[in-house]
Amino acid sequence: MLDIERCYRAVAARDPRFDGVFITAVRTTGIYCRPSCPATTPKRRNVEFFPTAAAAQQQGYRACRRCLPDAVPGSPDWNSRSDLAARAMRLIADGLVERSGVAGLATALGYSERHLTRIVTAELGAGPLALARAHRAHTARLLIETTPMSMADIAFAAGFASVRQFNDTVREVYAVTPSVLRRESSGRDPAPVAGTLSLRLPHREPFDADGLLAHFTGRALAGSESVADGVYRRTLRLPHGPAVVALRLGDHTPGHVRAELRLTEPRDLGPAVARLRRLLDLDADPVAVDELLAADPALAPSVTSTPGIRLPGAADGLEIAVKALLGQQVSVSAARTTGARLVAALGDPLPAELAGDGPDRLFPSADRLAEQVAETVGGPARRAAALAALAAAVADGTLVLDAGRDPAGLRADLQALPGVGPWTAGYVAMRLLGDPDEPLVSDLAVRRGAAALGLPSDVDGLTRHAARWRPWRSYAATHLWRAAARPAADPTVWRTA
């Protein structure tokens, strides 16, 4: 339940940290806004608060065209919570309702449609269909404002069943027609390169863009990823086809990351944006994380020198699981070399319309890895067998690697596979789900970082000390990795033991 007085204080202060956490609706105007909207603060008696834009839309409110309340970071609750509502929100953002309907969403989460709708409505003020409708409206607005596509093409690309449904929804949500939205947006952003969607991915400040860029630089797999001139480029395997993206982290603009996205199929815009947001941890609440971690005197200097640290995420579940297995007990460079060999040998080439100067192959599919990884990867036979078992489990559906997983269930499923231990399972949960509370205390680099900061470096001692970092132990582990990578330590360690 929302704390009404706390919400109103945030609105009165125009605090951008709460953008995306809740929605402010003004009864006298019939408009809903983000908390930091620059409009005159409404009187307390004239406002009500909702957990989602869909809930406000259900009550007849329309979106403010001044503050664009859908163009905000998502709530950090969807990563810190692992309950049904949070898991459903992650999958709805990934476009599962558009692809499989509410029945498919319920099946993926392991509940009946009736129970899912009841729980989600109680928690979020709107059911799965209404949440998906709000997601479609946001995707439609992005396509209207960033592409020259016809309105009919945008309607079907955004997931609407008809052009009429598209027009009605846009008018209802934004109080104008799609053509007016396009006129209002002209000149707002630089014109995109032909075939490229130019997007602004919002986040809360502070934002450690340099740390993310350094992480991707050290681990990019040649062929599917690259980093040059402050731009991280990679290929994406999306529900309806491949894509390529360039994320401009080196010339970061406060408040958002610029992304240039090329899609095979426009229907994949929503899933692509959701996966990029998880990749960069853009929905985090960095102020809350930094405040808690800085209360530990040993971590305070690191937090002060690196505010807004982020958890590097994953754009593909199979890819991050394979990277984790490859990285066991070897250096970063060795794991990277082996991964690049897999991409070169087994990755599918991009279609001609997406090919350019950057990465030109997709990370291998589960089917190809299961069949050919043993003869391609080399090295210890046990590692090859573990990779083959992992890929086979993903290929036959035994193991699901998506954002809708419960962290505990994902860890259990991974550890049931040969060659996958607690560290690997925890690392994948942290990277794939954005789990903010995975301490990784058995990681050698984490323990080295702890020793460098004067903390206990044995597993038991570090486990006890890390209890004070809840619920942000993953972010603390990232600070310890940074400490281990400073000149006094070995910066090549990926993971051991």
Short mmCIF file of N, CA and C in Angstrom, two decimals, residues 266-331:
data_model
loop_
_atom_site.label_atom_id
_atom_site.label_comp_id
_atom_site.label_asym_id
_atom_site.label_seq_id
_atom_site.Cartn_x
_atom_site.Cartn_y
_atom_site.Cartn_z
N PRO A 266 9.47 -4.43 -35.79
CA PRO A 266 9.11 -3.37 -34.83
C PRO A 266 8.36 -3.87 -33.61
N ARG A 267 7.67 -5.03 -33.68
CA ARG A 267 6.96 -5.55 -32.52
C ARG A 267 7.90 -5.85 -31.35
N ASP A 268 9.20 -5.91 -31.63
CA ASP A 268 10.16 -6.22 -30.57
C ASP A 268 10.66 -4.99 -29.83
N LEU A 269 10.12 -3.82 -30.13
CA LEU A 269 10.61 -2.62 -29.44
C LEU A 269 10.42 -2.72 -27.93
N GLY A 270 9.22 -3.09 -27.48
CA GLY A 270 8.96 -3.19 -26.05
C GLY A 270 9.89 -4.16 -25.35
N PRO A 271 10.00 -5.41 -25.82
CA PRO A 271 10.93 -6.35 -25.20
C PRO A 271 12.38 -5.86 -25.24
N ALA A 272 12.78 -5.21 -26.34
CA ALA A 272 14.16 -4.72 -26.42
C ALA A 272 14.43 -3.67 -25.34
N VAL A 273 13.51 -2.72 -25.18
CA VAL A 273 13.69 -1.68 -24.17
C VAL A 273 13.75 -2.29 -22.78
N ALA A 274 12.85 -3.25 -22.49
CA ALA A 274 12.85 -3.88 -21.17
C ALA A 274 14.17 -4.58 -20.89
N ARG A 275 14.72 -5.26 -21.89
CA ARG A 275 15.98 -5.99 -21.67
C ARG A 275 17.17 -5.05 -21.55
N LEU A 276 17.15 -3.95 -22.28
CA LEU A 276 18.23 -2.98 -22.14
C LEU A 276 18.19 -2.30 -20.78
N ARG A 277 17.00 -2.05 -20.27
CA ARG A 277 16.89 -1.44 -18.95
C ARG A 277 17.45 -2.38 -17.89
N ARG A 278 17.17 -3.67 -18.02
CA ARG A 278 17.74 -4.62 -17.05
C ARG A 278 19.24 -4.75 -17.24
N LEU A 279 19.71 -4.70 -18.47
CA LEU A 279 21.14 -4.80 -18.75
C LEU A 279 21.92 -3.70 -18.04
N LEU A 280 21.36 -2.49 -18.00
CA LEU A 280 22.05 -1.34 -17.40
C LEU A 280 21.56 -1.01 -15.99
N ASP A 281 20.64 -1.82 -15.46
CA ASP A 281 20.10 -1.59 -14.11
C ASP A 281 19.53 -0.17 -13.99
N LEU A 282 18.74 0.23 -14.97
CA LEU A 282 18.27 1.61 -15.03
C LEU A 282 17.12 1.90 -14.07
N ASP A 283 16.51 0.87 -13.49
CA ASP A 283 15.39 1.11 -12.58
C ASP A 283 15.81 1.14 -11.12
N ALA A 284 17.10 1.09 -10.86
CA ALA A 284 17.59 1.08 -9.48
C ALA A 284 17.30 2.41 -8.77
N ASP A 285 17.30 2.35 -7.44
CA ASP A 285 17.20 3.55 -6.61
C ASP A 285 18.58 3.78 -6.00
N PRO A 286 19.48 4.50 -6.69
CA PRO A 286 20.86 4.60 -6.23
C PRO A 286 21.02 5.35 -4.91
N VAL A 287 20.13 6.29 -4.63
CA VAL A 287 20.23 7.04 -3.38
C VAL A 287 20.00 6.11 -2.19
N ALA A 288 18.98 5.27 -2.28
CA ALA A 288 18.70 4.33 -1.19
C ALA A 288 19.86 3.35 -1.01
N VAL A 289 20.42 2.86 -2.11
CA VAL A 289 21.54 1.92 -2.04
C VAL A 289 22.75 2.59 -1.40
N ASP A 290 23.09 3.77 -1.89
CA ASP A 290 24.29 4.45 -1.39
C ASP A 290 24.15 4.85 0.07
N GLU A 291 22.97 5.27 0.48
CA GLU A 291 22.78 5.69 1.87
C GLU A 291 23.04 4.53 2.82
N LEU A 292 22.51 3.35 2.50
CA LEU A 292 22.68 2.21 3.39
C LEU A 292 24.13 1.72 3.39
N LEU A 293 24.74 1.59 2.21
CA LEU A 293 26.10 1.06 2.15
C LEU A 293 27.11 2.03 2.74
N ALA A 294 26.88 3.32 2.60
CA ALA A 294 27.80 4.32 3.14
C ALA A 294 27.78 4.35 4.66
N ALA A 295 26.75 3.75 5.27
CA ALA A 295 26.71 3.69 6.73
C ALA A 295 27.75 2.74 7.29
N ASP A 296 28.32 1.87 6.45
CA ASP A 296 29.41 0.99 6.86
C ASP A 296 30.72 1.74 6.62
N PRO A 297 31.47 2.07 7.68
CA PRO A 297 32.70 2.86 7.49
C PRO A 297 33.68 2.23 6.50
N ALA A 298 33.70 0.90 6.40
CA ALA A 298 34.64 0.26 5.48
C ALA A 298 34.25 0.50 4.02
N LEU A 299 32.95 0.59 3.74
CA LEU A 299 32.48 0.80 2.36
C LEU A 299 32.31 2.27 2.01
N ALA A 300 32.21 3.12 3.02
CA ALA A 300 31.89 4.53 2.77
C ALA A 300 32.83 5.20 1.75
N PRO A 301 34.18 5.01 1.83
CA PRO A 301 35.03 5.66 0.83
C PRO A 301 34.73 5.20 -0.60
N SER A 302 34.43 3.92 -0.77
CA SER A 302 34.11 3.42 -2.11
C SER A 302 32.80 4.00 -2.62
N VAL A 303 31.81 4.10 -1.74
CA VAL A 303 30.52 4.67 -2.13
C VAL A 303 30.68 6.14 -2.50
N THR A 304 31.50 6.85 -1.72
CA THR A 304 31.72 8.28 -1.99
C THR A 304 32.43 8.49 -3.32
N SER A 305 33.41 7.64 -3.62
CA SER A 305 34.16 7.80 -4.87
C SER A 305 33.41 7.29 -6.08
N THR A 306 32.44 6.37 -5.87
CA THR A 306 31.68 5.80 -6.99
C THR A 306 30.19 5.82 -6.64
N PRO A 307 29.57 6.99 -6.65
CA PRO A 307 28.13 7.03 -6.36
C PRO A 307 27.32 6.45 -7.52
N GLY A 308 26.18 5.89 -7.20
CA GLY A 308 25.30 5.40 -8.25
C GLY A 308 25.78 4.15 -8.94
N ILE A 309 26.52 3.29 -8.21
CA ILE A 309 27.02 2.06 -8.83
C ILE A 309 25.85 1.20 -9.28
N ARG A 310 26.01 0.52 -10.41
CA ARG A 310 24.94 -0.31 -10.98
C ARG A 310 25.38 -1.76 -11.07
N LEU A 311 24.38 -2.66 -11.10
CA LEU A 311 24.63 -4.07 -11.32
C LEU A 311 24.57 -4.34 -12.82
N PRO A 312 25.67 -4.69 -13.47
CA PRO A 312 25.57 -5.04 -14.88
C PRO A 312 24.62 -6.23 -15.03
N GLY A 313 23.63 -6.09 -15.89
CA GLY A 313 22.62 -7.12 -16.03
C GLY A 313 22.90 -8.05 -17.19
N ALA A 314 21.84 -8.58 -17.77
CA ALA A 314 21.96 -9.52 -18.87
C ALA A 314 20.84 -9.25 -19.87
N ALA A 315 21.19 -9.27 -21.14
CA ALA A 315 20.19 -9.13 -22.20
C ALA A 315 19.66 -10.47 -22.66
N ASP A 316 20.32 -11.56 -22.25
CA ASP A 316 19.95 -12.90 -22.69
C ASP A 316 20.30 -13.89 -21.59
N GLY A 317 19.32 -14.67 -21.14
CA GLY A 317 19.54 -15.58 -20.02
C GLY A 317 20.54 -16.67 -20.32
N LEU A 318 20.44 -17.30 -21.50
CA LEU A 318 21.38 -18.36 -21.86
C LEU A 318 22.80 -17.82 -21.95
N GLU A 319 22.94 -16.65 -22.52
CA GLU A 319 24.28 -16.05 -22.68
C GLU A 319 24.95 -15.84 -21.33
N ILE A 320 24.23 -15.27 -20.36
CA ILE A 320 24.88 -14.99 -19.08
C ILE A 320 25.16 -16.28 -18.32
N ALA A 321 24.31 -17.29 -18.47
CA ALA A 321 24.57 -18.57 -17.82
C ALA A 321 25.82 -19.24 -18.40
N VAL A 322 25.96 -19.19 -19.72
CA VAL A 322 27.15 -19.76 -20.36
C VAL A 322 28.40 -19.00 -19.95
N LYS A 323 28.31 -17.67 -19.91
CA LYS A 323 29.47 -16.87 -19.48
C LYS A 323 29.88 -17.23 -18.06
N ALA A 324 28.89 -17.44 -17.19
CA ALA A 324 29.21 -17.79 -15.81
C ALA A 324 29.93 -19.13 -15.73
N LEU A 325 29.46 -20.11 -16.49
CA LEU A 325 30.12 -21.42 -16.50
C LEU A 325 31.53 -21.34 -17.10
N LEU A 326 31.67 -20.58 -18.17
CA LEU A 326 33.00 -20.43 -18.78
C LEU A 326 33.97 -19.75 -17.83
N GLY A 327 33.45 -18.86 -16.98
CA GLY A 327 34.33 -18.08 -16.12
C GLY A 327 34.72 -18.74 -14.83
N GLN A 328 34.23 -19.94 -14.56
CA GLN A 328 34.59 -20.60 -13.31
C GLN A 328 36.07 -20.94 -13.27
N GLN A 329 36.76 -20.39 -12.26
CA GLN A 329 38.14 -20.73 -11.94
C GLN A 329 39.13 -20.35 -13.04
N VAL A 330 38.77 -19.37 -13.88
CA VAL A 330 39.72 -18.88 -14.89
C VAL A 330 39.67 -17.35 -14.89
N SER A 331 40.59 -16.74 -15.61
CA SER A 331 40.64 -15.29 -15.68
C SER A 331 39.56 -14.76 -16.61
#
